[in-house]
Amino acid sequence: MKNLNDAKDTINELLAAHGLRRTSAGRAVMAWMLQHAETSWTHAKLSDALFRETALSLDRVTLYRLLDRLAQVGLLIRSVDSERVRHYQAVPATAVSAETMPHFECQACHRNFELEAASAQFEKAARAALEALEAVGHLGLSVDFSVHGVCVDCTPATGHAA
């Protein structure tokens, strides 16, 4: 039981440290996302999973707002696929920051991949882009890197997309 209480305390501290209220919905969603950190969730898939596995039923709008709020403060990564569907994922421990975690979407199979190995290079590029915006008077808050192409599984042996 101590581990469960420790996890609850950690999530409460995490939410509070990012200026968020510690609601039961916020705690439940953040706990789920951390427990399934390797998975990228759409709103619909997350809603279904939460209800199926924990019996938690959240209003559609409440869940949308909560996910966006968690992404805005950097606790979740938000990416948009080629069909304009938002995906949310817990920030990996290896990520430099949520704002620059690069994603790759395969245009053949539509899987999403994190490009963790390149995150430091993307972080440097993001800082340069934000500094360039600031130099001309704009206030850039974040940079979203989304790379589209063909994954290694969908690329023929010739090295070119089908």
Coordinates of N, CA, C and O in Angstrom, one line a residue:
M1 N 0.8 -1.2 0.0 CA 0.0 0.0 0.0 C 0.9 1.3 0.0 O 0.5 2.3 -0.5
K2 N 2.0 1.2 0.6 CA 2.9 2.3 0.7 C 3.3 2.8 -0.7 O 3.3 4.0 -1.0
N3 N 3.6 1.9 -1.7 CA 3.9 2.3 -3.0 C 2.8 3.1 -3.7 O 3.0 4.0 -4.4
L4 N 1.5 2.6 -3.5 CA 0.4 3.3 -4.1 C 0.3 4.8 -3.5 O 0.1 5.7 -4.2
N5 N 0.5 4.9 -2.2 CA 0.5 6.2 -1.6 C 1.6 7.1 -2.1 O 1.5 8.3 -2.3
D6 N 2.8 6.5 -2.2 CA 3.9 7.2 -2.8 C 3.6 7.7 -4.2 O 4.0 8.8 -4.5
A7 N 3.0 6.9 -5.0 CA 2.7 7.3 -6.4 C 1.7 8.4 -6.4 O 1.8 9.4 -7.1
K8 N 0.7 8.3 -5.5 CA -0.3 9.4 -5.4 C 0.4 10.7 -4.9 O 0.1 11.8 -5.5
D9 N 1.3 10.6 -4.0 CA 2.0 11.8 -3.5 C 2.8 12.4 -4.6 O 2.9 13.6 -4.8
T10 N 3.5 11.6 -5.4 CA 4.3 12.0 -6.5 C 3.5 12.7 -7.5 O 3.9 13.8 -8.0
I11 N 2.4 12.2 -7.9 CA 1.5 12.8 -8.8 C 0.9 14.2 -8.3 O 0.9 15.2 -9.0
N12 N 0.5 14.2 -7.0 CA 0.1 15.4 -6.4 C 1.2 16.5 -6.5 O 0.9 17.6 -6.8
E13 N 2.4 16.1 -6.1 CA 3.5 17.0 -6.2 C 3.8 17.5 -7.6 O 4.1 18.7 -7.8
L14 N 3.7 16.6 -8.5 CA 4.0 16.9 -9.9 C 2.9 18.0 -10.4 O 3.3 19.0 -11.1
L15 N 1.7 17.7 -10.2 CA 0.6 18.6 -10.6 C 0.8 20.0 -9.9 O 0.7 21.0 -10.6
A16 N 1.0 20.0 -8.6 CA 1.2 21.3 -7.9 C 2.4 22.0 -8.4 O 2.4 23.3 -8.5
A17 N 3.5 21.3 -8.7 CA 4.7 22.0 -9.1 C 4.5 22.7 -10.5 O 5.2 23.6 -10.8
H18 N 3.5 22.2 -11.2 CA 3.3 22.8 -12.5 C 2.1 23.8 -12.5 O 1.5 24.1 -13.5
G19 N 1.7 24.1 -11.3 CA 0.6 25.1 -11.1 C -0.8 24.6 -11.4 O -1.7 25.3 -11.7
L20 N -1.0 23.3 -11.4 CA -2.3 22.7 -11.7 C -3.0 22.2 -10.4 O -2.4 21.9 -9.4
R21 N -4.3 22.3 -10.5 CA -5.1 21.8 -9.3 C -5.0 20.3 -9.3 O -4.9 19.7 -10.3
R22 N -5.1 19.8 -8.1 CA -4.9 18.3 -7.9 C -6.3 17.7 -7.8 O -6.7 17.2 -6.8
T23 N -7.0 17.7 -9.0 CA -8.3 17.1 -9.0 C -8.2 15.6 -9.2 O -7.2 15.1 -9.6
S24 N -9.3 14.9 -8.9 CA -9.3 13.4 -9.1 C -9.1 13.1 -10.5 O -8.4 12.1 -10.8
A25 N -9.7 13.8 -11.4 CA -9.5 13.6 -12.9 C -8.0 13.8 -13.3 O -7.5 13.0 -14.0
G26 N -7.5 14.9 -12.8 CA -6.1 15.2 -13.2 C -5.1 14.1 -12.6 O -4.2 13.7 -13.3
R27 N -5.4 13.7 -11.4 CA -4.5 12.6 -10.8 C -4.7 11.3 -11.5 O -3.7 10.6 -11.8
A28 N -5.9 11.0 -11.9 CA -6.1 9.7 -12.6 C -5.5 9.7 -14.0 O -4.9 8.7 -14.4
V29 N -5.7 10.8 -14.7 CA -5.2 10.8 -16.1 C -3.6 10.8 -16.0 O -3.0 10.1 -16.8
M30 N -3.1 11.6 -15.1 CA -1.6 11.7 -15.1 C -1.0 10.3 -14.6 O 0.0 9.9 -15.2
A31 N -1.7 9.7 -13.7 CA -1.2 8.3 -13.3 C -1.3 7.3 -14.4 O -0.3 6.6 -14.6
W32 N -2.3 7.4 -15.2 CA -2.5 6.5 -16.3 C -1.4 6.8 -17.4 O -0.7 5.8 -17.9
M33 N -1.2 8.0 -17.7 CA -0.2 8.4 -18.7 C 1.2 8.0 -18.2 O 2.0 7.5 -19.0
L34 N 1.5 8.1 -17.0 CA 2.9 7.7 -16.5 C 3.0 6.2 -16.4 O 4.1 5.7 -16.7
Q35 N 1.9 5.5 -16.2 CA 2.0 4.0 -16.1 C 2.1 3.5 -17.6 O 2.6 2.3 -17.7
H36 N 1.7 4.2 -18.5 CA 1.7 3.8 -20.0 C 2.5 4.8 -20.8 O 2.1 5.2 -21.9
A37 N 3.7 5.2 -20.2 CA 4.5 6.2 -20.8 C 5.0 5.9 -22.2 O 5.3 6.8 -23.0
E38 N 5.0 4.7 -22.6 CA 5.5 4.3 -23.9 C 4.5 4.4 -25.0 O 4.8 4.2 -26.2
T39 N 3.2 4.7 -24.6 CA 2.1 4.7 -25.5 C 1.7 6.1 -25.8 O 1.6 7.0 -24.9
S40 N 1.4 6.4 -27.1 CA 0.8 7.7 -27.5 C -0.7 7.5 -27.6 O -1.2 6.5 -28.3
W41 N -1.5 8.3 -26.9 CA -2.9 8.1 -26.8 C -3.7 9.2 -27.6 O -3.4 10.4 -27.4
T42 N -4.7 8.8 -28.3 CA -5.7 9.8 -28.8 C -6.7 10.0 -27.7 O -6.8 9.2 -26.8
H43 N -7.5 11.1 -27.8 CA -8.5 11.4 -26.8 C -9.4 10.2 -26.7 O -9.7 9.7 -25.6
A44 N -9.9 9.7 -27.8 CA -10.9 8.6 -27.8 C -10.3 7.3 -27.2 O -11.0 6.7 -26.4
K45 N -9.1 7.0 -27.6 CA -8.5 5.7 -27.1 C -8.2 5.8 -25.6 O -8.4 4.9 -24.8
L46 N -7.8 7.0 -25.1 CA -7.6 7.2 -23.7 C -8.9 7.2 -22.9 O -8.9 6.5 -21.9
S47 N -9.9 7.8 -23.4 CA -11.2 7.8 -22.7 C -11.7 6.3 -22.6 O -12.1 5.9 -21.5
D48 N -11.6 5.6 -23.7 CA -12.1 4.2 -23.7 C -11.2 3.4 -22.7 O -11.8 2.6 -21.9
A49 N -9.9 3.5 -22.7 CA -9.0 2.8 -21.8 C -9.3 3.1 -20.4 O -9.3 2.2 -19.5
L50 N -9.4 4.4 -20.1 CA -9.7 4.8 -18.7 C -11.0 4.2 -18.2 O -11.1 3.7 -17.0
F51 N -12.0 4.2 -19.0 CA -13.3 3.6 -18.6 C -13.2 2.1 -18.4 O -13.7 1.6 -17.5
R52 N -12.6 1.5 -19.4 CA -12.5 0.0 -19.4 C -11.7 -0.5 -18.3 O -12.0 -1.5 -17.6
E53 N -10.5 0.1 -18.0 CA -9.6 -0.4 -17.0 C -9.8 0.1 -15.6 O -9.4 -0.5 -14.7
T54 N -10.3 1.4 -15.5 CA -10.5 2.0 -14.2 C -11.9 2.4 -13.8 O -12.1 2.9 -12.7
A55 N -12.8 2.2 -14.7 CA -14.2 2.6 -14.6 C -14.3 4.1 -14.5 O -15.4 4.7 -14.0
L56 N -13.3 4.9 -14.8 CA -13.3 6.3 -14.8 C -14.0 6.8 -16.1 O -13.5 6.6 -17.2
S57 N -15.1 7.6 -15.9 CA -15.8 8.1 -17.1 C -15.7 9.7 -17.0 O -16.3 10.2 -16.1
L58 N -14.9 10.2 -17.9 CA -14.8 11.7 -17.9 C -15.6 12.3 -19.1 O -15.6 11.7 -20.1
D59 N -16.2 13.4 -18.8 CA -16.8 14.2 -19.9 C -15.8 14.4 -21.0 O -14.7 14.7 -20.7
R60 N -16.3 14.3 -22.2 CA -15.4 14.5 -23.4 C -14.6 15.8 -23.3 O -13.4 15.9 -23.5
V61 N -15.3 16.9 -23.0 CA -14.7 18.3 -23.0 C -13.7 18.4 -21.8 O -12.6 18.9 -22.0
T62 N -14.1 17.8 -20.7 CA -13.2 17.8 -19.5 C -11.9 17.1 -19.9 O -10.8 17.6 -19.6
L63 N -11.9 16.0 -20.5 CA -10.7 15.2 -20.9 C -9.9 16.0 -21.9 O -8.7 16.1 -21.7
Y64 N -10.5 16.6 -22.9 CA -9.8 17.4 -23.9 C -9.1 18.6 -23.2 O -7.9 18.8 -23.4
R65 N -9.7 19.3 -22.3 CA -9.1 20.4 -21.6 C -8.0 20.0 -20.7 O -7.0 20.6 -20.6
L66 N -8.2 18.9 -20.0 CA -7.2 18.3 -19.1 C -5.9 17.9 -19.9 O -4.8 18.3 -19.5
L67 N -6.1 17.2 -21.0 CA -4.9 16.8 -21.8 C -4.2 18.0 -22.3 O -3.0 18.1 -22.3
D68 N -4.9 19.0 -22.8 CA -4.3 20.2 -23.3 C -3.5 21.0 -22.2 O -2.4 21.5 -22.4
R69 N -4.1 21.0 -21.0 CA -3.5 21.7 -19.9 C -2.2 21.0 -19.5 O -1.2 21.6 -19.3
L70 N -2.3 19.7 -19.4 CA -1.1 18.9 -19.1 C 0.0 19.0 -20.1 O 1.2 19.1 -19.8
A71 N -0.4 19.2 -21.4 CA 0.6 19.4 -22.5 C 1.2 20.8 -22.4 O 2.4 21.0 -22.6
Q72 N 0.3 21.8 -22.1 CA 0.8 23.2 -22.0 C 1.8 23.4 -20.9 O 2.8 24.2 -21.1
V73 N 1.7 22.7 -19.8 CA 2.7 22.8 -18.7 C 3.9 21.9 -18.9 O 4.8 21.9 -18.1
G74 N 3.9 21.1 -19.9 CA 5.1 20.2 -20.2 C 5.1 18.9 -19.6 O 6.1 18.2 -19.6
L75 N 3.9 18.4 -19.1 CA 3.9 17.1 -18.5 C 3.5 16.0 -19.6 O 3.8 14.8 -19.4
L76 N 2.9 16.4 -20.6 CA 2.6 15.5 -21.7 C 3.1 16.1 -23.0 O 3.3 17.3 -23.2
I77 N 3.4 15.2 -24.0 CA 3.8 15.6 -25.3 C 2.5 15.6 -26.1 O 1.8 14.6 -26.1
R78 N 2.3 16.6 -26.9 CA 1.1 16.7 -27.8 C 1.7 16.7 -29.2 O 2.5 17.5 -29.5
S79 N 1.2 15.8 -30.0 CA 1.6 15.8 -31.4 C 0.3 15.6 -32.3 O -0.7 15.1 -31.8
V80 N 0.4 16.0 -33.5 CA -0.8 16.0 -34.4 C -0.3 15.2 -35.6 O 0.7 15.4 -36.2
D81 N -1.1 14.1 -35.9 CA -0.7 13.3 -37.1 C -1.2 13.9 -38.4 O -1.8 15.0 -38.4
S82 N -1.0 13.2 -39.5 CA -1.3 13.7 -40.8 C -2.8 13.9 -41.0 O -3.2 14.6 -41.9
E83 N -3.6 13.2 -40.2 CA -5.0 13.3 -40.3 C -5.6 14.3 -39.3 O -6.8 14.4 -39.0
R84 N -4.7 15.1 -38.7 CA -5.0 16.2 -37.7 C -5.6 15.7 -36.4 O -6.3 16.4 -35.8
V85 N -5.2 14.4 -36.1 CA -5.7 13.9 -34.8 C -4.6 14.1 -33.8 O -3.4 13.8 -34.0
R86 N -5.0 14.6 -32.6 CA -4.0 14.8 -31.5 C -3.7 13.6 -30.8 O -4.5 12.8 -30.5
H87 N -2.4 13.4 -30.5 CA -1.9 12.3 -29.7 C -1.2 12.9 -28.5 O -0.5 13.9 -28.6
Y88 N -1.3 12.2 -27.3 CA -0.7 12.6 -26.1 C 0.1 11.5 -25.5 O -0.3 10.3 -25.6
Q89 N 1.2 11.9 -24.9 CA 2.1 10.9 -24.3 C 2.9 11.5 -23.2 O 3.2 12.7 -23.2
A90 N 3.1 10.7 -22.1 CA 3.9 11.2 -21.0 C 5.3 11.6 -21.5 O 5.8 10.9 -22.4
V91 N 5.9 12.6 -21.0 CA 7.3 13.0 -21.4 C 8.3 11.9 -20.9 O 8.3 11.6 -19.7
P92 N 9.0 11.4 -21.8 CA 10.0 10.4 -21.4 C 11.1 11.0 -20.5 O 11.4 12.2 -20.6
A93 N 11.6 10.2 -19.6 CA 12.6 10.7 -18.6 C 13.8 11.2 -19.4 O 14.6 12.0 -18.9
T94 N 14.1 10.7 -20.6 CA 15.3 11.0 -21.4 C 15.1 12.3 -22.2 O 16.0 12.8 -22.8
A95 N 13.8 12.8 -22.2 CA 13.5 14.0 -23.0 C 14.2 15.2 -22.4 O 14.2 15.4 -21.2
V96 N 14.7 16.1 -23.3 CA 15.2 17.4 -22.8 C 14.1 18.3 -22.4 O 14.1 18.9 -21.4
S97 N 13.0 18.3 -23.2 CA 11.8 19.1 -22.8 C 10.7 18.6 -23.7 O 10.9 18.1 -24.8
A98 N 9.5 18.8 -23.2 CA 8.3 18.4 -23.9 C 8.1 19.2 -25.2 O 7.6 18.7 -26.2
E99 N 8.5 20.4 -25.2 CA 8.3 21.3 -26.3 C 9.1 20.9 -27.6 O 8.7 21.2 -28.7
T100 N 10.2 20.2 -27.4 CA 11.0 19.9 -28.5 C 11.1 18.4 -28.8 O 12.0 18.0 -29.6
M101 N 10.3 17.5 -28.1 CA 10.5 16.1 -28.3 C 10.0 15.8 -29.8 O 8.8 16.0 -30.1
P102 N 10.9 15.4 -30.6 CA 10.5 15.2 -32.0 C 9.8 13.9 -32.2 O 10.0 12.9 -31.5
H103 N 8.9 14.0 -33.2 CA 8.1 12.8 -33.5 C 8.2 12.5 -35.0 O 8.4 13.5 -35.8
F104 N 8.1 11.3 -35.4 CA 8.1 10.9 -36.8 C 6.9 10.1 -37.1 O 6.5 9.2 -36.3
E105 N 6.1 10.5 -38.1 CA 5.0 9.7 -38.5 C 5.2 9.1 -39.8 O 5.5 9.8 -40.8
C106 N 5.0 7.8 -39.9 CA 5.1 7.1 -41.2 C 3.9 7.3 -42.0 O 2.8 7.1 -41.6
Q107 N 4.1 7.8 -43.2 CA 3.0 8.1 -44.1 C 2.4 6.8 -44.7 O 1.3 6.8 -45.3
A108 N 3.1 5.7 -44.6 CA 2.6 4.4 -45.1 C 1.8 3.7 -44.1 O 0.6 3.3 -44.4
C109 N 2.3 3.5 -42.9 CA 1.6 2.7 -41.9 C 0.9 3.6 -40.8 O 0.2 3.1 -40.0
H110 N 1.2 4.9 -40.8 CA 0.7 5.9 -39.8 C 1.1 5.6 -38.4 O 0.4 6.1 -37.5
R111 N 2.1 4.9 -38.2 CA 2.6 4.8 -36.8 C 3.4 6.0 -36.4 O 4.0 6.7 -37.3
N112 N 3.4 6.3 -35.2 CA 4.2 7.5 -34.7 C 5.4 6.9 -33.9 O 5.3 6.0 -33.1
F113 N 6.5 7.6 -34.0 CA 7.8 7.2 -33.3 C 8.3 8.4 -32.7 O 8.3 9.5 -33.3
E114 N 8.9 8.3 -31.5 CA 9.6 9.3 -30.8 C 11.0 9.3 -31.4 O 11.5 8.2 -31.6
L115 N 11.6 10.4 -31.6 CA 13.0 10.4 -32.0 C 13.9 10.9 -30.9 O 14.6 11.9 -31.0
E116 N 13.9 10.1 -29.8 CA 14.6 10.4 -28.6 C 16.1 10.6 -28.8 O 16.7 11.5 -28.2
A117 N 16.7 9.8 -29.7 CA 18.1 9.9 -29.9 C 18.5 11.3 -30.5 O 19.6 11.8 -30.3
A118 N 17.6 12.0 -31.2 CA 17.9 13.3 -31.8 C 17.3 14.4 -31.0 O 17.4 15.6 -31.4
S119 N 16.8 14.2 -29.8 CA 16.2 15.3 -29.0 C 17.1 16.4 -28.7 O 16.7 17.6 -28.7
A120 N 18.4 16.1 -28.4 CA 19.3 17.2 -28.1 C 19.5 18.2 -29.3 O 19.6 19.4 -29.2
Q121 N 19.6 17.6 -30.5 CA 19.8 18.4 -31.7 C 18.5 19.2 -32.0 O 18.6 20.4 -32.4
F122 N 17.3 18.6 -31.8 CA 16.1 19.4 -31.9 C 15.9 20.5 -30.9 O 15.4 21.5 -31.2
E123 N 16.4 20.2 -29.7 CA 16.4 21.2 -28.6 C 17.2 22.4 -29.0 O 16.8 23.6 -28.9
K124 N 18.4 22.2 -29.6 CA 19.3 23.3 -30.0 C 18.6 24.1 -31.2 O 18.6 25.3 -31.1
A125 N 18.0 23.4 -32.1 CA 17.3 24.0 -33.2 C 16.1 24.8 -32.7 O 15.8 25.9 -33.1
A126 N 15.4 24.3 -31.7 CA 14.2 25.0 -31.1 C 14.6 26.3 -30.4 O 14.0 27.3 -30.6
R127 N 15.7 26.2 -29.7 CA 16.2 27.4 -29.0 C 16.6 28.5 -30.0 O 16.3 29.6 -29.8
A128 N 17.2 28.0 -31.1 CA 17.6 29.0 -32.1 C 16.4 29.6 -32.8 O 16.4 30.8 -33.0
A129 N 15.4 28.8 -33.0 CA 14.2 29.4 -33.6 C 13.5 30.3 -32.7 O 13.0 31.4 -33.1
L130 N 13.4 30.0 -31.4 CA 12.7 30.9 -30.5 C 13.5 32.2 -30.3 O 13.0 33.3 -30.2
E131 N 14.9 32.1 -30.3 CA 15.7 33.3 -30.2 C 15.5 34.2 -31.4 O 15.5 35.4 -31.3
A132 N 15.4 33.6 -32.6 CA 15.2 34.3 -33.9 C 13.9 35.0 -33.8 O 13.8 36.2 -34.3
L133 N 12.9 34.4 -33.3 CA 11.6 35.1 -33.2 C 11.6 36.2 -32.2 O 11.1 37.3 -32.5
E134 N 12.3 36.0 -31.1 CA 12.4 37.1 -30.1 C 13.2 38.3 -30.6 O 12.9 39.4 -30.3
A135 N 14.2 38.0 -31.5 CA 15.0 39.1 -32.0 C 14.2 40.0 -32.9 O 14.6 41.2 -33.0
V136 N 13.1 39.6 -33.5 CA 12.3 40.4 -34.3 C 11.0 40.8 -33.6 O 10.0 41.3 -34.2
G137 N 10.9 40.6 -32.2 CA 9.8 41.1 -31.4 C 8.7 40.1 -31.1 O 7.8 40.5 -30.5
H138 N 8.8 38.9 -31.6 CA 7.8 37.9 -31.4 C 8.1 37.1 -30.1 O 9.2 37.0 -29.7
L139 N 7.0 36.6 -29.4 CA 7.2 35.8 -28.3 C 6.8 34.4 -28.6 O 5.7 34.0 -28.6
G140 N 7.8 33.5 -28.9 CA 7.6 32.1 -29.2 C 7.6 31.4 -27.9 O 8.5 31.6 -27.1
L141 N 6.7 30.5 -27.7 CA 6.6 29.7 -26.4 C 7.1 28.3 -26.5 O 7.6 27.7 -25.6
S142 N 6.8 27.7 -27.7 CA 7.2 26.3 -27.9 C 7.4 26.0 -29.3 O 6.9 26.8 -30.2
V143 N 8.1 24.9 -29.6 CA 8.3 24.5 -31.0 C 7.9 23.0 -31.0 O 8.2 22.2 -30.2
D144 N 7.1 22.7 -32.0 CA 6.6 21.3 -32.2 C 7.3 20.7 -33.5 O 7.1 21.2 -34.5
F145 N 8.1 19.7 -33.3 CA 8.7 19.0 -34.4 C 8.0 17.8 -34.8 O 7.8 16.9 -34.0
S146 N 7.5 17.8 -36.0 CA 6.8 16.6 -36.5 C 7.3 16.3 -37.9 O 7.2 17.1 -38.8
V147 N 8.0 15.2 -38.0 CA 8.6 14.8 -39.2 C 7.8 13.7 -39.8 O 7.3 12.8 -39.2
H148 N 7.5 13.8 -41.1 CA 6.7 12.9 -41.9 C 7.6 12.2 -42.9 O 8.4 12.8 -43.6
G149 N 7.4 10.9 -43.1 CA 8.2 10.2 -44.1 C 7.7 8.7 -44.1 O 6.6 8.4 -43.8
V150 N 8.7 7.8 -44.4 CA 8.4 6.4 -44.4 C 9.3 5.7 -43.4 O 10.5 5.9 -43.5
C151 N 8.8 4.9 -42.5 CA 9.6 4.2 -41.5 C 10.4 3.1 -42.1 O 10.1 2.7 -43.3
V152 N 11.3 2.6 -41.4 CA 12.2 1.5 -41.9 C 11.5 0.3 -42.2 O 11.8 -0.4 -43.1
D153 N 10.4 0.0 -41.5 CA 9.6 -1.2 -41.8 C 8.8 -1.1 -43.1 O 8.6 -2.1 -43.7
C154 N 8.5 0.1 -43.5 CA 7.7 0.3 -44.7 C 8.6 0.7 -45.9 O 8.1 0.7 -47.1
T155 N 9.9 0.9 -45.7 CA 10.8 1.2 -46.8 C 11.3 0.0 -47.4 O 11.8 -0.9 -46.8
P156 N 11.2 -0.1 -48.8 CA 11.7 -1.3 -49.5 C 13.2 -1.4 -49.3 O 13.9 -0.5 -49.0
A157 N 13.8 -2.6 -49.6 CA 15.2 -2.9 -49.4 C 16.1 -1.9 -50.2 O 17.2 -1.7 -49.9
T158 N 15.5 -1.2 -51.3 CA 16.3 -0.3 -52.1 C 16.6 1.0 -51.3 O 17.4 1.8 -51.7
G159 N 15.8 1.2 -50.2 CA 16.1 2.4 -49.4 C 15.2 3.6 -49.8 O 15.3 4.7 -49.3
H160 N 14.3 3.3 -50.8 CA 13.3 4.4 -51.2 C 11.9 4.0 -50.9 O 11.6 2.8 -50.9
A161 N 11.1 5.0 -50.6 CA 9.7 4.7 -50.3 C 9.0 4.0 -51.5 O 9.3 4.3 -52.7
A162 N 8.0 3.2 -51.2 CA 7.2 2.5 -52.2 C 6.3 3.4 -53.0 O 5.9 4.4 -52.5

